[in-house]
Coordinates of C-alpha atoms in Angstrom, one line a residue:
Chain U
X1 CA 16.1 -29.4 1.7
X2 CA 16.6 -26.4 -0.7
X3 CA 17.9 -23.2 0.7
X4 CA 19.3 -19.6 -0.6
X5 CA 20.2 -16.7 1.1
X6 CA 19.9 -12.8 -0.8
X7 CA 19.1 -9.6 -0.6
X8 CA 15.9 -8.2 -1.6
X9 CA 12.7 -5.8 -1.4
X10 CA 9.9 -6.1 0.0
X11 CA 7.5 -5.9 -2.9
X12 CA 3.9 -6.9 -1.4
X13 CA 2.8 -8.8 1.6
X14 CA -0.8 -10.9 1.5
X15 CA -2.6 -11.8 4.9
X16 CA -2.5 -16.2 4.5
X17 CA -4.1 -17.6 7.3
X18 CA -4.6 -16.0 10.7
X19 CA -0.9 -15.3 11.1
X20 CA 1.6 -15.9 8.3
X21 CA 2.0 -13.8 5.3
X22 CA 2.7 -14.7 1.8
X23 CA 5.5 -11.8 0.4
X24 CA 6.6 -11.3 -2.6
X25 CA 10.2 -9.9 -3.2
X26 CA 12.8 -8.2 -5.5
X27 CA 15.7 -10.3 -4.9
X28 CA 19.4 -9.4 -6.4
X29 CA 20.0 -12.7 -7.9
X30 CA 16.8 -14.9 -7.8
X31 CA 14.5 -12.1 -9.2
X32 CA 11.1 -11.4 -8.0
X33 CA 10.7 -14.5 -5.6
X34 CA 7.4 -15.4 -3.4
X35 CA 7.4 -17.4 0.1
X36 CA 5.5 -18.0 3.5
X37 CA 6.8 -15.8 6.3
X38 CA 5.5 -17.4 9.0
X39 CA 3.8 -14.9 11.6
X40 CA 4.1 -12.2 8.7
X41 CA 0.9 -10.5 10.3
X42 CA 2.3 -10.5 14.1
X43 CA 3.3 -7.2 15.4
X44 CA 7.4 -7.8 15.0
X45 CA 7.3 -8.7 11.1
X46 CA 4.7 -6.1 9.7
X47 CA 6.8 -3.5 9.9
X48 CA 9.2 -5.6 7.9
X49 CA 7.2 -6.3 5.4
X50 CA 6.3 -2.7 4.0
X51 CA 6.9 -2.3 0.4
X52 CA 10.4 -0.8 -0.3
X53 CA 12.0 -2.0 2.6
X54 CA 15.2 -3.4 2.1
X55 CA 16.0 -6.9 3.7
X56 CA 18.4 -10.0 3.9
X57 CA 16.5 -12.7 3.0
X58 CA 16.9 -16.6 3.4
X59 CA 14.7 -19.5 1.5
X60 CA 14.0 -22.7 1.7
X61 CA 11.9 -25.2 0.5
X62 CA 11.9 -29.2 0.4
X63 CA 11.5 -29.1 -3.4
X64 CA 12.2 -26.5 -6.1
X65 CA 8.9 -25.4 -7.4
X66 CA 7.4 -25.1 -4.0
X67 CA 6.6 -21.7 -2.2
X68 CA 9.2 -22.2 0.5
X69 CA 9.7 -20.6 3.5
X70 CA 11.1 -17.0 3.8
X71 CA 13.2 -15.7 6.8
X72 CA 13.8 -12.2 7.1
X73 CA 15.8 -9.6 8.6
X74 CA 15.4 -6.0 8.0
X75 CA 18.1 -3.6 6.7
X76 CA 17.0 -0.4 5.6
X77 CA 13.6 0.6 7.0
X78 CA 12.8 2.6 3.4
X79 CA 9.3 3.0 3.6
X80 CA 9.3 4.5 7.6
X81 CA 11.7 7.2 6.3
X82 CA 9.1 8.6 3.5
X83 CA 5.7 7.9 5.5
X84 CA 5.2 11.8 6.0
X85 CA 6.1 12.4 2.3
X86 CA 3.2 11.7 0.2
X87 CA 5.1 12.5 -3.2
X88 CA 8.1 9.9 -2.3
X89 CA 5.8 7.7 -0.5
X90 CA 3.9 7.0 -3.6
X91 CA 7.1 6.5 -5.6
X92 CA 7.9 3.7 -3.5
X93 CA 4.8 2.0 -3.6
X94 CA 4.3 2.6 -7.3
X95 CA 7.6 1.2 -7.6
X96 CA 7.2 -1.9 -5.6
X97 CA 3.4 -2.4 -7.0
X98 CA 4.6 -2.1 -11.0
X99 CA 7.8 -4.7 -10.0
X100 CA 5.1 -6.8 -8.6
X101 CA 3.3 -7.5 -11.6
X102 CA 5.4 -6.7 -14.3
X103 CA 8.7 -9.0 -13.2
X104 CA 8.6 -12.8 -14.5
X105 CA 8.8 -14.6 -11.1
X106 CA 12.3 -16.5 -10.4
X107 CA 13.7 -14.8 -13.6
X108 CA 16.7 -13.2 -12.1
X109 CA 17.2 -9.4 -12.8
X110 CA 19.6 -7.9 -11.1
X111 CA 19.9 -4.6 -13.1
X112 CA 16.4 -4.4 -12.1
X113 CA 17.2 -4.5 -8.4
X114 CA 20.2 -2.1 -8.8
X115 CA 17.6 0.0 -10.1
X116 CA 15.3 -0.5 -7.6
X117 CA 18.5 0.6 -5.2
X118 CA 19.1 3.5 -6.8
X119 CA 15.5 4.5 -7.0
X120 CA 15.3 4.1 -3.0
X121 CA 18.7 6.2 -2.8
X122 CA 17.2 9.0 -4.9
X123 CA 14.2 9.7 -2.9
X124 CA 16.5 11.7 -0.5
X125 CA 17.1 14.0 -3.4
X126 CA 15.2 16.5 -5.4
X127 CA 15.0 14.6 -8.7
X128 CA 13.6 11.5 -7.3
X129 CA 10.3 11.8 -9.5
X130 CA 12.6 11.8 -12.8
X131 CA 14.8 8.9 -11.4
X132 CA 11.6 7.3 -11.2
X133 CA 10.6 7.8 -14.8
X134 CA 14.3 6.3 -15.8
X135 CA 13.7 3.4 -13.6
X136 CA 10.4 2.8 -15.8
X137 CA 12.6 2.6 -18.9
X138 CA 15.2 0.9 -17.6
X139 CA 12.2 -2.1 -16.3
X140 CA 10.9 -1.9 -19.8
X141 CA 14.2 -2.4 -21.5
X142 CA 14.9 -5.5 -19.0
X143 CA 11.6 -6.9 -20.0
X144 CA 12.5 -6.7 -23.6
X145 CA 10.4 -3.3 -24.7
X146 CA 13.0 -0.9 -24.4
X147 CA 12.4 2.5 -25.9
X148 CA 15.4 3.6 -28.5
X149 CA 15.5 7.3 -27.4
X150 CA 19.3 7.7 -29.4
X151 CA 18.4 8.6 -32.7
X152 CA 15.2 10.1 -35.1
X153 CA 13.1 6.9 -36.4
X154 CA 13.0 8.5 -39.6
X155 CA 16.2 11.1 -39.9
X156 CA 18.4 8.7 -38.3
X157 CA 19.7 11.7 -36.7
X158 CA 19.9 12.5 -33.1
X159 CA 19.5 16.5 -33.4
X160 CA 16.4 18.3 -31.6
X161 CA 14.7 15.0 -30.6
X162 CA 11.4 15.8 -29.1
X163 CA 8.7 13.1 -29.7
X164 CA 8.5 9.2 -29.5
X165 CA 6.5 6.8 -31.3
X166 CA 3.4 5.4 -29.5
X167 CA 4.2 2.2 -31.7
X168 CA 7.5 1.7 -32.6
X169 CA 8.6 3.0 -29.3
X170 CA 11.5 5.2 -31.3
X171 CA 12.4 9.1 -30.9
X172 CA 11.4 11.3 -33.4
X173 CA 12.7 14.6 -34.1
X174 CA 10.9 18.0 -34.2
X175 CA 10.7 18.2 -38.0
X176 CA 9.9 14.8 -38.8
X177 CA 7.3 14.8 -36.2
X178 CA 5.8 18.1 -37.8
X179 CA 3.1 16.8 -39.9
X180 CA 1.7 14.2 -37.5
X181 CA 3.0 15.2 -33.9
X182 CA -0.5 15.0 -31.9
X183 CA -0.5 11.6 -32.5
X184 CA 2.7 10.9 -30.6
X185 CA 4.2 10.8 -27.2
X186 CA 6.0 13.8 -25.9
X187 CA 9.8 13.1 -24.9
X188 CA 10.8 15.0 -21.9
X189 CA 14.3 16.7 -22.1
X190 CA 15.9 14.9 -19.3
X191 CA 15.5 11.5 -21.3
X192 CA 17.2 13.3 -24.4
X193 CA 20.0 14.5 -22.4
X194 CA 18.9 18.0 -22.6
X195 CA 19.0 18.1 -18.6
X196 CA 15.6 19.7 -17.5
X197 CA 13.2 17.8 -15.4
X198 CA 10.7 19.7 -13.7
X199 CA 6.6 18.5 -13.4
X200 CA 5.8 19.1 -16.9
X201 CA 8.8 17.0 -18.0
X202 CA 8.0 14.3 -15.5
X203 CA 4.1 14.5 -15.9
X204 CA 5.2 13.7 -19.8
X205 CA 7.7 11.1 -18.8
X206 CA 5.2 9.3 -16.8
X207 CA 2.8 9.3 -19.7
X208 CA 5.4 7.8 -22.1
X209 CA 6.4 5.0 -19.7
X210 CA 3.1 4.5 -18.8
X211 CA 2.2 4.3 -22.0
X212 CA 4.6 1.5 -22.9
X213 CA 3.6 -0.5 -19.6
X214 CA 0.3 -0.6 -20.4
X215 CA 0.9 -1.6 -23.6
X216 CA 3.7 -4.3 -23.3
X217 CA 3.1 -5.4 -19.8
X218 CA -0.2 -4.8 -18.3
X219 CA -3.1 -5.2 -21.3
X220 CA -1.7 -8.2 -22.3
X221 CA -2.5 -9.6 -18.9
X222 CA -5.8 -8.0 -18.5
X223 CA -5.0 -5.7 -16.0
X224 CA -4.5 -2.1 -15.4
X225 CA -1.9 0.5 -13.9
X226 CA -1.7 -0.5 -10.3
X227 CA -3.5 2.1 -8.1
X228 CA -0.3 3.0 -6.5
X229 CA 1.1 4.1 -10.1
X230 CA -1.9 6.0 -10.8
X231 CA -1.3 8.4 -7.6
X232 CA 1.9 8.8 -8.5
X233 CA 0.5 10.3 -12.2
X234 CA -1.9 12.3 -10.3
X235 CA 0.7 14.2 -8.2
X236 CA 2.3 15.3 -11.8
X237 CA -0.7 16.7 -13.7
X238 CA 0.4 17.4 -17.1
X239 CA -1.0 21.0 -18.1
X240 CA -3.2 21.7 -21.0
X241 CA -0.1 22.5 -23.4
X242 CA 2.1 19.8 -22.2
X243 CA 1.7 17.5 -24.8
X244 CA 4.4 18.9 -26.9
X245 CA 8.4 18.6 -26.4
X246 CA 9.7 20.6 -23.1
X247 CA 13.3 22.0 -23.4
X248 CA 13.8 21.4 -27.4
X249 CA 16.3 24.6 -28.3
Chain J
X1 CA -29.1 -35.5 14.3
X2 CA -27.1 -34.5 17.6
X3 CA -23.5 -35.1 15.8
X4 CA -24.3 -32.9 12.8
X5 CA -25.4 -30.1 15.6
X6 CA -22.0 -30.4 17.0
X7 CA -20.2 -30.5 14.1
X8 CA -21.9 -27.5 12.7
X9 CA -21.1 -25.7 16.1
X10 CA -17.6 -26.7 16.4
X11 CA -17.2 -25.7 12.5
X12 CA -18.6 -22.1 13.3
X13 CA -16.1 -22.1 16.4
X14 CA -13.3 -22.9 14.0
X15 CA -13.7 -19.9 12.0
X16 CA -13.4 -17.4 14.8
X17 CA -9.9 -15.6 15.0
X18 CA -7.4 -17.5 17.2
X19 CA -9.4 -21.0 17.1
X20 CA -8.5 -23.7 15.2
X21 CA -10.2 -27.4 15.0
X22 CA -9.5 -28.7 17.9
X23 CA -9.7 -25.5 20.1
X24 CA -13.1 -25.3 18.9
X25 CA -13.9 -28.9 19.6
X26 CA -12.7 -28.0 23.1
X27 CA -14.7 -24.9 23.1
X28 CA -17.5 -26.7 22.0
X29 CA -17.5 -29.3 24.7
X30 CA -17.0 -26.8 27.3
X31 CA -20.0 -24.6 26.1
X32 CA -22.1 -27.7 26.3
X33 CA -21.1 -28.8 29.5
X34 CA -22.1 -25.5 30.6
X35 CA -25.5 -25.3 29.2
X36 CA -27.5 -23.1 31.1
X37 CA -24.8 -20.9 32.9
X38 CA -22.8 -20.3 29.5
X39 CA -24.2 -21.8 26.4
X40 CA -28.0 -20.6 26.8
X41 CA -26.9 -17.0 27.8
X42 CA -24.2 -17.1 25.1
X43 CA -26.8 -17.9 22.3
X44 CA -29.2 -15.5 23.7
X45 CA -26.3 -12.8 23.5
X46 CA -25.6 -13.6 19.8
X47 CA -29.2 -13.4 19.0
X48 CA -29.7 -10.1 20.4
X49 CA -26.5 -8.7 18.9
X50 CA -27.4 -10.0 15.6
X51 CA -30.9 -8.5 15.8
X52 CA -30.0 -5.2 17.4
X53 CA -26.3 -4.3 16.6
X54 CA -26.0 -1.9 13.4
X55 CA -23.5 0.3 11.8
X56 CA -23.9 3.9 12.9
X57 CA -24.8 6.1 10.0
X58 CA -23.0 9.1 10.9
X59 CA -19.4 7.4 12.2
X60 CA -19.8 3.5 11.3
X61 CA -19.1 3.0 14.7
X62 CA -20.5 -0.3 16.2
X63 CA -23.3 0.0 18.2
X64 CA -27.4 -1.3 19.3
X65 CA -28.6 2.3 18.4
X66 CA -28.3 4.4 15.1
X67 CA -26.6 7.4 15.8
X68 CA -24.2 5.6 18.3
X69 CA -23.7 6.1 22.3
X70 CA -20.7 8.4 21.2
X71 CA -22.1 9.9 18.4
X72 CA -25.2 10.7 20.9
X73 CA -23.0 11.9 23.7
X74 CA -23.8 15.7 24.6
X75 CA -20.5 15.8 26.7
X76 CA -18.4 14.7 23.8
X77 CA -16.3 17.4 21.9
X78 CA -18.0 18.2 18.5
X79 CA -15.7 19.9 17.0
X80 CA -12.9 16.9 16.8
X81 CA -13.3 14.1 14.3
X82 CA -10.3 11.2 14.9
X83 CA -10.2 9.3 11.4
X84 CA -9.8 5.6 12.2
X85 CA -9.6 2.5 10.1
X86 CA -11.9 -0.2 11.6
X87 CA -13.9 -0.4 14.6
X88 CA -11.1 -2.3 16.6
X89 CA -8.9 1.0 16.5
X90 CA -11.8 3.3 18.2
X91 CA -12.2 0.6 20.8
X92 CA -8.5 1.0 21.3
X93 CA -9.0 4.8 21.4
X94 CA -11.4 4.6 23.8
X95 CA -9.9 2.1 26.3
X96 CA -7.1 4.5 26.5
X97 CA -9.2 7.5 27.5
X98 CA -7.3 9.9 26.0
X99 CA -9.7 11.3 23.3
X100 CA -12.8 12.9 24.1
X101 CA -13.8 13.8 20.5
X102 CA -15.8 12.0 18.3
X103 CA -14.9 9.6 15.7
X104 CA -15.1 8.2 12.0
X105 CA -14.3 5.0 10.9
X106 CA -13.4 4.6 7.5
X107 CA -13.7 0.9 7.1
X108 CA -10.0 -0.3 5.9
X109 CA -7.2 1.6 3.7
X110 CA -6.6 2.3 0.1
X111 CA -5.4 -1.3 -1.1
X112 CA -4.4 -2.3 -4.2
X113 CA -3.7 -5.9 -3.0
X114 CA -7.2 -6.4 -1.6
X115 CA -8.9 -3.9 -4.2
X116 CA -10.0 -1.3 -2.3
X117 CA -10.5 2.2 -4.1
X118 CA -11.7 5.3 -2.0
X119 CA -15.2 4.1 -3.3
X120 CA -15.3 1.4 -0.9
X121 CA -14.4 3.5 2.1
X122 CA -16.8 5.5 4.3
X123 CA -15.4 8.5 2.7
X124 CA -18.1 10.3 1.7
X125 CA -19.9 11.1 5.0
X126 CA -17.1 12.2 6.2
X127 CA -16.4 14.8 3.6
X128 CA -19.7 15.9 5.1
X129 CA -19.2 15.7 8.5
X130 CA -16.0 17.8 8.0
X131 CA -17.9 20.6 6.0
X132 CA -20.6 20.8 8.8
X133 CA -20.4 23.7 10.9
X134 CA -18.6 23.5 14.3
X135 CA -15.9 20.7 13.1
X136 CA -12.8 22.2 13.4
X137 CA -10.1 19.6 13.5
X138 CA -9.8 16.0 11.3
X139 CA -7.2 13.9 13.7
X140 CA -5.9 11.0 11.0
X141 CA -5.4 8.1 13.3
X142 CA -4.3 5.3 10.6
X143 CA -2.0 2.6 10.4
X144 CA 2.1 3.9 10.4
X145 CA 2.3 1.4 7.2
X146 CA 2.9 2.2 3.3
X147 CA -0.9 1.5 2.9
X148 CA -2.2 3.4 6.0
X149 CA 0.0 7.1 5.5
X150 CA -0.8 6.3 1.5
X151 CA -4.7 6.8 2.7
X152 CA -3.6 9.5 5.1
X153 CA -2.5 11.3 2.4
X154 CA -5.5 10.8 0.2
X155 CA -7.9 12.1 2.9
X156 CA -5.3 15.2 3.2
X157 CA -5.7 15.9 -0.4
X158 CA -9.8 15.6 -0.3
X159 CA -10.0 17.6 3.1
X160 CA -8.2 20.6 1.4
X161 CA -10.5 23.4 0.7
X162 CA -12.3 22.7 3.7
X163 CA -12.4 25.3 6.9
X164 CA -10.8 22.2 8.8
X165 CA -7.4 21.3 10.4
X166 CA -5.9 18.2 9.5
X167 CA -3.5 16.3 11.9
X168 CA -1.9 13.0 12.5
X169 CA -0.9 11.2 15.2
X170 CA 2.9 11.3 16.2
X171 CA 5.1 8.2 15.7
X172 CA 8.2 7.4 18.0
X173 CA 9.4 5.5 21.1
X174 CA 6.4 3.7 23.0
X175 CA 5.8 4.2 26.5
X176 CA 7.9 1.9 28.2
X177 CA 10.2 1.0 25.3
X178 CA 13.8 0.8 25.2
X179 CA 15.8 1.6 22.2
X180 CA 17.7 -1.4 21.9
X181 CA 14.7 -3.1 21.3
X182 CA 12.8 -0.9 18.7
X183 CA 12.6 -1.7 15.1
X184 CA 14.7 0.7 12.5
X185 CA 11.4 2.2 11.0
X186 CA 10.2 3.4 14.2
X187 CA 13.6 4.7 15.4
X188 CA 14.1 6.7 12.4
X189 CA 10.2 7.9 12.7
X190 CA 11.0 9.0 16.2
X191 CA 14.3 10.9 15.4
X192 CA 12.3 12.9 12.1
X193 CA 9.9 13.5 14.9
X194 CA 12.1 14.9 17.4
X195 CA 11.2 18.2 19.3
X196 CA 12.8 20.9 22.1
X197 CA 13.4 18.5 25.3
X198 CA 12.1 20.4 28.6

């Protein structure tokens, strides 16, 4: 019998049969991993299987490629903490839904686990939405589609970085972007090291990461961004003049 | 063929929640051995139910008339509508006897996993009812789950602007519950929803 134990976040739980559930987890050392939770639809397990909850998990199976059985013990009821907060709940649900689709199964990504943990911890603070955008940036990097926001793709300098090329994912300075800035994505100030943040920059950040998630992760699988992610975006509607950069001196 | 009919009966019974093939076989045998006292009345009741029970066009409840008995009842408080996910939740609230207003059955929650968006919920009729004269309060009695509360937040946004108060069920320690046996989530919710004692 093959077994391992790990720490994990619950990403999703689908009913299986009358009483069990197939649960998707983001584990620290085993990546995104699924397994069968017997009694997963029952009164005792359902509160544990809420997306975003942190659990101690044991997996066992006869063969490595079997789905296997999971036994879970709740470590942190993160979902319950934010049930009454529409914005934070949507961030938690979005992170779980995006992770479930984006991360390859059974491929360790400890950085994604740590980043998920950091995102959950940030929900208690004021800048949770900025952290969410940074979490998606890290997810893109872990998947091999990282954005280069350190220097201008045209000039090589790192002064007044204000846009991102939707093709290359590289930053573009305000001056170099001038002739075709309507075709570029705005780089929010908090991602360019200029502090800031706030609803307009968050909307820009979500648009930026959403573009690359769609292009590299979701569209190749013929899928749209998860509904939970779209609901999060709707909480930060971009004003009409938000296409341009914010906070560039 | 008699064998085929029995097999068919067992197969259909096995599709009921809580029954597997083995218990369905026992159930079928039990029914067949009580043909006149149980099998025939059950078959007649099933036929009648299939013919007469419809979803209420006002609230989505299941009843043999449309509008349903609850919507027709003049003794019900017309100012309050309690929004529930499924008819089973409505029945649970009715069993409690604690609510004397009217209901609205959404037909589920927003769920990406099940591919259920706002279009799949009984939402348009709720917005109409919330806008009707005399409606003062909408109580969102949805599950204390991520999907249930995501739906509740969505409804709050959709109901904003209408002249109704939108409230939600409280969460916390159940009657007869001991703190030692409560899950962490319920305890956290109970602490957050604490109120002045006495």
